[in-house]
PDB file of C-alpha atoms in Angstrom:
ATOM      1  CA  MET A   1       5.475 -42.037  -3.378  1.00 70.00           C
ATOM      2  CA  ALA A   2       8.614 -40.650  -4.991  1.00 77.00           C
ATOM      3  CA  LEU A   3       8.843 -43.710  -7.280  1.00 77.00           C
ATOM      4  CA  LYS A   4       5.294 -43.037  -8.570  1.00 77.00           C
ATOM      5  CA  ASN A   5       6.184 -39.449  -9.370  1.00 76.00           C
ATOM      6  CA  ILE A   6       9.322 -40.526 -11.258  1.00 77.00           C
ATOM      7  CA  LEU A   7       7.357 -43.113 -13.287  1.00 74.00           C
ATOM      8  CA  LYS A   8       4.678 -40.547 -14.052  1.00 73.00           C
ATOM      9  CA  ILE A   9       7.322 -38.159 -15.388  1.00 73.00           C
ATOM     10  CA  LEU A  10       8.973 -40.837 -17.517  1.00 73.00           C
ATOM     11  CA  LYS A  11       5.718 -42.247 -18.993  1.00 73.00           C
ATOM     12  CA  GLY A  12       4.234 -38.827 -19.689  1.00 72.00           C
ATOM     13  CA  ASN A  13       0.643 -38.045 -20.520  1.00 67.00           C
ATOM     14  CA  LYS A  14      -1.012 -40.756 -22.668  1.00 67.00           C
ATOM     15  CA  ASP A  15      -4.184 -38.793 -23.392  1.00 69.00           C
ATOM     16  CA  VAL A  16      -4.464 -36.641 -26.503  1.00 71.00           C
ATOM     17  CA  PRO A  17      -5.152 -32.987 -25.707  1.00 71.00           C
ATOM     18  CA  LYS A  18      -8.651 -31.730 -26.461  1.00 77.00           C
ATOM     19  CA  PRO A  19      -8.838 -29.294 -29.387  1.00 76.00           C
ATOM     20  CA  VAL A  20      -9.848 -25.751 -28.629  1.00 77.00           C
ATOM     21  CA  PRO A  21     -12.945 -24.634 -30.544  1.00 76.00           C
ATOM     22  CA  VAL A  22     -12.239 -21.613 -32.808  1.00 68.00           C
ATOM     23  CA  GLU A  23     -14.982 -19.687 -34.521  1.00 67.00           C
ATOM     24  CA  SER A  24     -14.241 -19.408 -38.239  1.00 62.00           C
ATOM     25  CA  GLU A  25     -15.667 -15.862 -38.489  1.00 64.00           C
ATOM     26  CA  GLU A  26     -12.972 -14.376 -36.266  1.00 61.00           C
ATOM     27  CA  TYR A  27      -9.933 -15.739 -38.036  1.00 60.00           C
ATOM     28  CA  GLU A  28      -8.773 -16.026 -41.620  1.00 64.00           C
ATOM     29  CA  THR A  29      -7.220 -19.448 -42.287  1.00 64.00           C
ATOM     30  CA  ILE A  30      -4.244 -19.799 -44.614  1.00 66.00           C
ATOM     31  CA  GLU A  31      -3.531 -23.223 -46.025  1.00 68.00           C
ATOM     32  CA  ILE A  32       0.068 -24.208 -46.598  1.00 63.00           C
ATOM     33  CA  THR A  33       1.241 -26.252 -49.539  1.00 65.00           C
ATOM     34  CA  PRO A  34       4.636 -28.062 -49.511  1.00 63.00           C
ATOM     35  CA  GLU A  35       6.346 -25.320 -51.634  1.00 61.00           C
ATOM     36  CA  GLU A  36       5.189 -22.595 -49.235  1.00 50.00           C
ATOM     37  CA  ASP A  37       6.571 -24.570 -46.268  1.00 50.00           C
ATOM     38  CA  LYS A  38       9.527 -22.190 -45.998  1.00 56.00           C
ATOM     39  CA  GLU A  39       7.354 -19.141 -45.286  1.00 52.00           C
ATOM     40  CA  PRO A  40       6.103 -18.579 -41.718  1.00 56.00           C
ATOM     41  CA  LEU A  41       2.534 -19.487 -40.862  1.00 54.00           C
ATOM     42  CA  ILE A  42       0.436 -16.336 -40.479  1.00 55.00           C
ATOM     43  CA  ILE A  43      -3.000 -16.226 -38.991  1.00 57.00           C
ATOM     44  CA  LYS A  44      -4.661 -12.846 -39.096  1.00 57.00           C
ATOM     45  CA  LYS A  45      -7.537 -11.810 -36.974  1.00 59.00           C
ATOM     46  CA  VAL A  46     -10.326 -10.280 -38.949  1.00 56.00           C
ATOM     47  CA  GLU A  47     -11.205  -6.976 -37.398  1.00 59.00           C
ATOM     48  CA  GLU A  48     -14.608  -5.483 -37.691  1.00 62.00           C
ATOM     49  CA  GLU A  49     -14.769  -1.741 -38.112  1.00 64.00           C
ATOM     50  CA  LYS A  50     -16.412  -0.242 -35.101  1.00 65.00           C
ATOM     51  CA  PRO A  51     -17.037   3.428 -34.685  1.00 67.00           C
ATOM     52  CA  LYS A  52     -14.585   4.803 -32.160  1.00 71.00           C
ATOM     53  CA  GLU A  53     -16.226   6.400 -29.200  1.00 75.00           C
ATOM     54  CA  ILE A  54     -14.486   9.281 -27.540  1.00 76.00           C
ATOM     55  CA  ILE A  55     -14.994   9.102 -23.819  1.00 75.00           C
ATOM     56  CA  LYS A  56     -13.953  11.984 -21.696  1.00 76.00           C
ATOM     57  CA  GLU A  57     -13.700  11.268 -18.058  1.00 77.00           C
ATOM     58  CA  VAL A  58     -13.402  14.065 -15.535  1.00 76.00           C
ATOM     59  CA  VAL A  59     -11.664  13.023 -12.370  1.00 79.00           C
ATOM     60  CA  LYS A  60     -11.630  15.385  -9.481  1.00 81.00           C
ATOM     61  CA  GLU A  61      -8.847  14.930  -6.988  1.00 82.00           C
ATOM     62  CA  VAL A  62     -10.051  15.199  -3.423  1.00 81.00           C
ATOM     63  CA  LYS A  63      -7.520  15.582  -0.660  1.00 80.00           C
ATOM     64  CA  ILE A  64      -8.549  13.962   2.598  1.00 80.00           C
ATOM     65  CA  PRO A  65      -7.018  15.684   5.578  1.00 83.00           C
ATOM     66  CA  PRO A  66      -5.363  13.444   8.143  1.00 85.00           C
ATOM     67  CA  LYS A  67      -7.226  12.768  11.395  1.00 89.00           C
ATOM     68  CA  ILE A  68      -5.360  14.132  14.430  1.00 91.00           C
ATOM     69  CA  TYR A  69      -5.765  12.817  17.998  1.00 92.00           C
ATOM     70  CA  VAL A  70      -4.410  14.985  20.815  1.00 93.00           C
ATOM     71  CA  VAL A  71      -3.883  13.248  24.170  1.00 92.00           C
ATOM     72  CA  ARG A  72      -2.871  14.468  27.621  1.00 93.00           C
ATOM     73  CA  ILE A  73      -1.564  11.617  29.819  1.00 90.00           C
ATOM     74  CA  LYS A  74      -2.175  11.968  33.548  1.00 89.00           C
ATOM     75  CA  HIS A  75      -2.128   8.300  34.639  1.00 88.00           C
ATOM     76  CA  PRO A  76      -0.458   5.094  33.392  1.00 87.00           C
ATOM     77  CA  LEU A  77      -3.845   3.553  32.663  1.00 88.00           C
ATOM     78  CA  ASP A  78      -4.482   6.260  30.045  1.00 89.00           C
ATOM     79  CA  PHE A  79      -2.236   4.330  27.612  1.00 89.00           C
ATOM     80  CA  GLU A  80      -4.748   1.450  27.575  1.00 89.00           C
ATOM     81  CA  GLU A  81      -7.570   3.850  26.712  1.00 89.00           C
ATOM     82  CA  ILE A  82      -5.485   5.346  23.886  1.00 89.00           C
ATOM     83  CA  LYS A  83      -4.658   1.896  22.430  1.00 89.00           C
ATOM     84  CA  ARG A  84      -8.390   1.232  21.859  1.00 90.00           C
ATOM     85  CA  LYS A  85      -8.893   4.475  19.835  1.00 89.00           C
ATOM     86  CA  VAL A  86      -5.534   4.922  18.123  1.00 89.00           C
ATOM     87  CA  ASP A  87      -6.133   2.971  14.899  1.00 87.00           C
ATOM     88  CA  LYS A  88      -8.685   5.546  13.667  1.00 89.00           C
ATOM     89  CA  TYR A  89      -6.168   8.400  13.479  1.00 91.00           C
ATOM     90  CA  ASN A  90      -3.241   9.318  11.218  1.00 91.00           C
ATOM     91  CA  ILE A  91      -1.450  11.697  13.602  1.00 91.00           C
ATOM     92  CA  ILE A  92      -1.320  11.454  17.384  1.00 92.00           C
ATOM     93  CA  LEU A  93       0.144  14.095  19.736  1.00 92.00           C
ATOM     94  CA  ILE A  94       0.767  12.768  23.262  1.00 92.00           C
ATOM     95  CA  ASN A  95       1.495  15.211  26.067  1.00 92.00           C
ATOM     96  CA  LEU A  96       3.251  13.665  29.037  1.00 90.00           C
ATOM     97  CA  GLU A  97       3.796  16.840  31.154  1.00 88.00           C
ATOM     98  CA  GLU A  98       1.375  15.953  33.975  1.00 88.00           C
ATOM     99  CA  ALA A  99       2.323  12.277  34.265  1.00 86.00           C
ATOM    100  CA  PRO A 100       5.138  11.199  36.647  1.00 85.00           C
ATOM    101  CA  GLU A 101       8.014   9.777  34.583  1.00 83.00           C
ATOM    102  CA  GLU A 102       8.734   6.881  36.952  1.00 85.00           C
ATOM    103  CA  ALA A 103       5.114   5.729  36.914  1.00 83.00           C
ATOM    104  CA  ILE A 104       4.690   5.674  33.122  1.00 86.00           C
ATOM    105  CA  ALA A 105       8.112   4.391  32.041  1.00 87.00           C
ATOM    106  CA  LYS A 106       7.060   0.746  31.475  1.00 89.00           C
ATOM    107  CA  GLU A 107       3.734   1.691  29.892  1.00 90.00           C
ATOM    108  CA  LEU A 108       5.457   4.155  27.581  1.00 88.00           C
ATOM    109  CA  ILE A 109       7.821   1.461  26.290  1.00 90.00           C
ATOM    110  CA  ASP A 110       4.939  -0.961  25.766  1.00 91.00           C
ATOM    111  CA  PHE A 111       2.932   1.778  23.992  1.00 90.00           C
ATOM    112  CA  LYS A 112       5.883   2.607  21.718  1.00 91.00           C
ATOM    113  CA  ASP A 113       6.213  -1.078  20.725  1.00 92.00           C
ATOM    114  CA  TYR A 114       2.456  -1.256  20.073  1.00 92.00           C
ATOM    115  CA  MET A 115       2.577   1.834  17.854  1.00 91.00           C
ATOM    116  CA  VAL A 116       5.507   0.483  15.843  1.00 92.00           C
ATOM    117  CA  ILE A 117       3.585  -2.766  15.238  1.00 92.00           C
ATOM    118  CA  LEU A 118       0.636  -0.687  13.921  1.00 91.00           C
ATOM    119  CA  GLY A 119       2.963   1.085  11.495  1.00 91.00           C
ATOM    120  CA  TYR A 120       3.284   4.445  13.217  1.00 92.00           C
ATOM    121  CA  LYS A 121       6.532   6.415  13.222  1.00 91.00           C
ATOM    122  CA  LEU A 122       7.344   7.949  16.619  1.00 90.00           C
ATOM    123  CA  GLY A 123       9.443  10.896  17.725  1.00 88.00           C
ATOM    124  CA  PHE A 124       9.694  13.531  20.443  1.00 88.00           C
ATOM    125  CA  ILE A 125       8.604  17.052  19.504  1.00 87.00           C
ATOM    126  CA  ALA A 126       9.525  18.529  22.831  1.00 85.00           C
ATOM    127  CA  GLU A 127      10.795  17.118  26.115  1.00 86.00           C
ATOM    128  CA  ASN A 128       7.392  15.812  27.148  1.00 89.00           C
ATOM    129  CA  VAL A 129       5.509  15.626  23.799  1.00 91.00           C
ATOM    130  CA  ILE A 130       5.483  12.565  21.529  1.00 91.00           C
ATOM    131  CA  LEU A 131       4.429  12.676  17.870  1.00 91.00           C
ATOM    132  CA  ALA A 132       3.160   9.443  16.275  1.00 91.00           C
ATOM    133  CA  TYR A 133       2.145   9.459  12.607  1.00 90.00           C
ATOM    134  CA  LYS A 134       1.374   7.217   9.642  1.00 89.00           C
ATOM    135  CA  ASP A 135       0.103   7.918   6.098  1.00 80.00           C
ATOM    136  CA  ALA A 136       0.854  11.626   6.445  1.00 76.00           C
ATOM    137  CA  GLU A 137       3.431  13.925   4.919  1.00 75.00           C
ATOM    138  CA  ILE A 138       5.110  16.059   7.542  1.00 74.00           C
ATOM    139  CA  ASP A 139       7.484  18.839   6.557  1.00 75.00           C
ATOM    140  CA  LYS A 140      10.079  20.218   8.980  1.00 73.00           C
ATOM    141  CA  TYR A 141      11.552  23.697   9.104  1.00 78.00           C
ATOM    142  CA  VAL A 142      14.631  24.568  11.034  1.00 76.00           C
ATOM    143  CA  SER A 143      15.722  28.222  11.177  1.00 77.00           C
ATOM    144  CA  ASN A 144      19.110  29.076   9.723  1.00 80.00           C
ATOM    145  CA  ILE A 145      19.216  32.577  11.273  1.00 76.00           C
ATOM    146  CA  VAL A 146      22.070  32.883  13.737  1.00 72.00           C
ATOM    147  CA  ASN A 147      22.021  36.642  14.402  1.00 70.00           C
ATOM    148  CA  ASP A 148      19.290  38.652  16.069  1.00 63.00           C
ATOM    149  CA  ALA A 149      16.567  39.554  13.540  1.00 55.00           C
ATOM    150  CA  GLU A 150      16.869  43.274  14.317  1.00 61.00           C
ATOM    151  CA  CYS A 151      20.631  43.342  13.701  1.00 56.00           C
ATOM    152  CA  VAL A 152      20.546  41.730  10.273  1.00 52.00           C
ATOM    153  CA  GLU A 153      22.096  44.017   7.623  1.00 53.00           C
TER     154      GLU A 153
END
């Protein structure tokens, strides 16, 4: 098989390429005589004058708010129910306050891996609240005030 490919490369293509049909109305042909051989060959396209149309297009920017899904986990099987619905939402808030930590530990790790595969970014908002988001801009504010607000001079 390799020998055939090498022979094919060495022999080359024996067929003459087919000429491409060109309409004479579109192009102006310049014939070259031997004394003009030093000048470059120039083929100009004949342009027809068309009236220029001014098209004004009004584009209205519509902001689509993100879809938010708020979940309260009470049982480890709730994670399976969430997995079925999660792909429809951009932001998911998961409250784990009422679920026993020992019972949901394995399911929480599996759920986290599943969310990462779907492209969600995960983080804890509070001790028992998880934020998962994708395709959303989230700004964060942290207070710089160290003194009591009433005592500020």
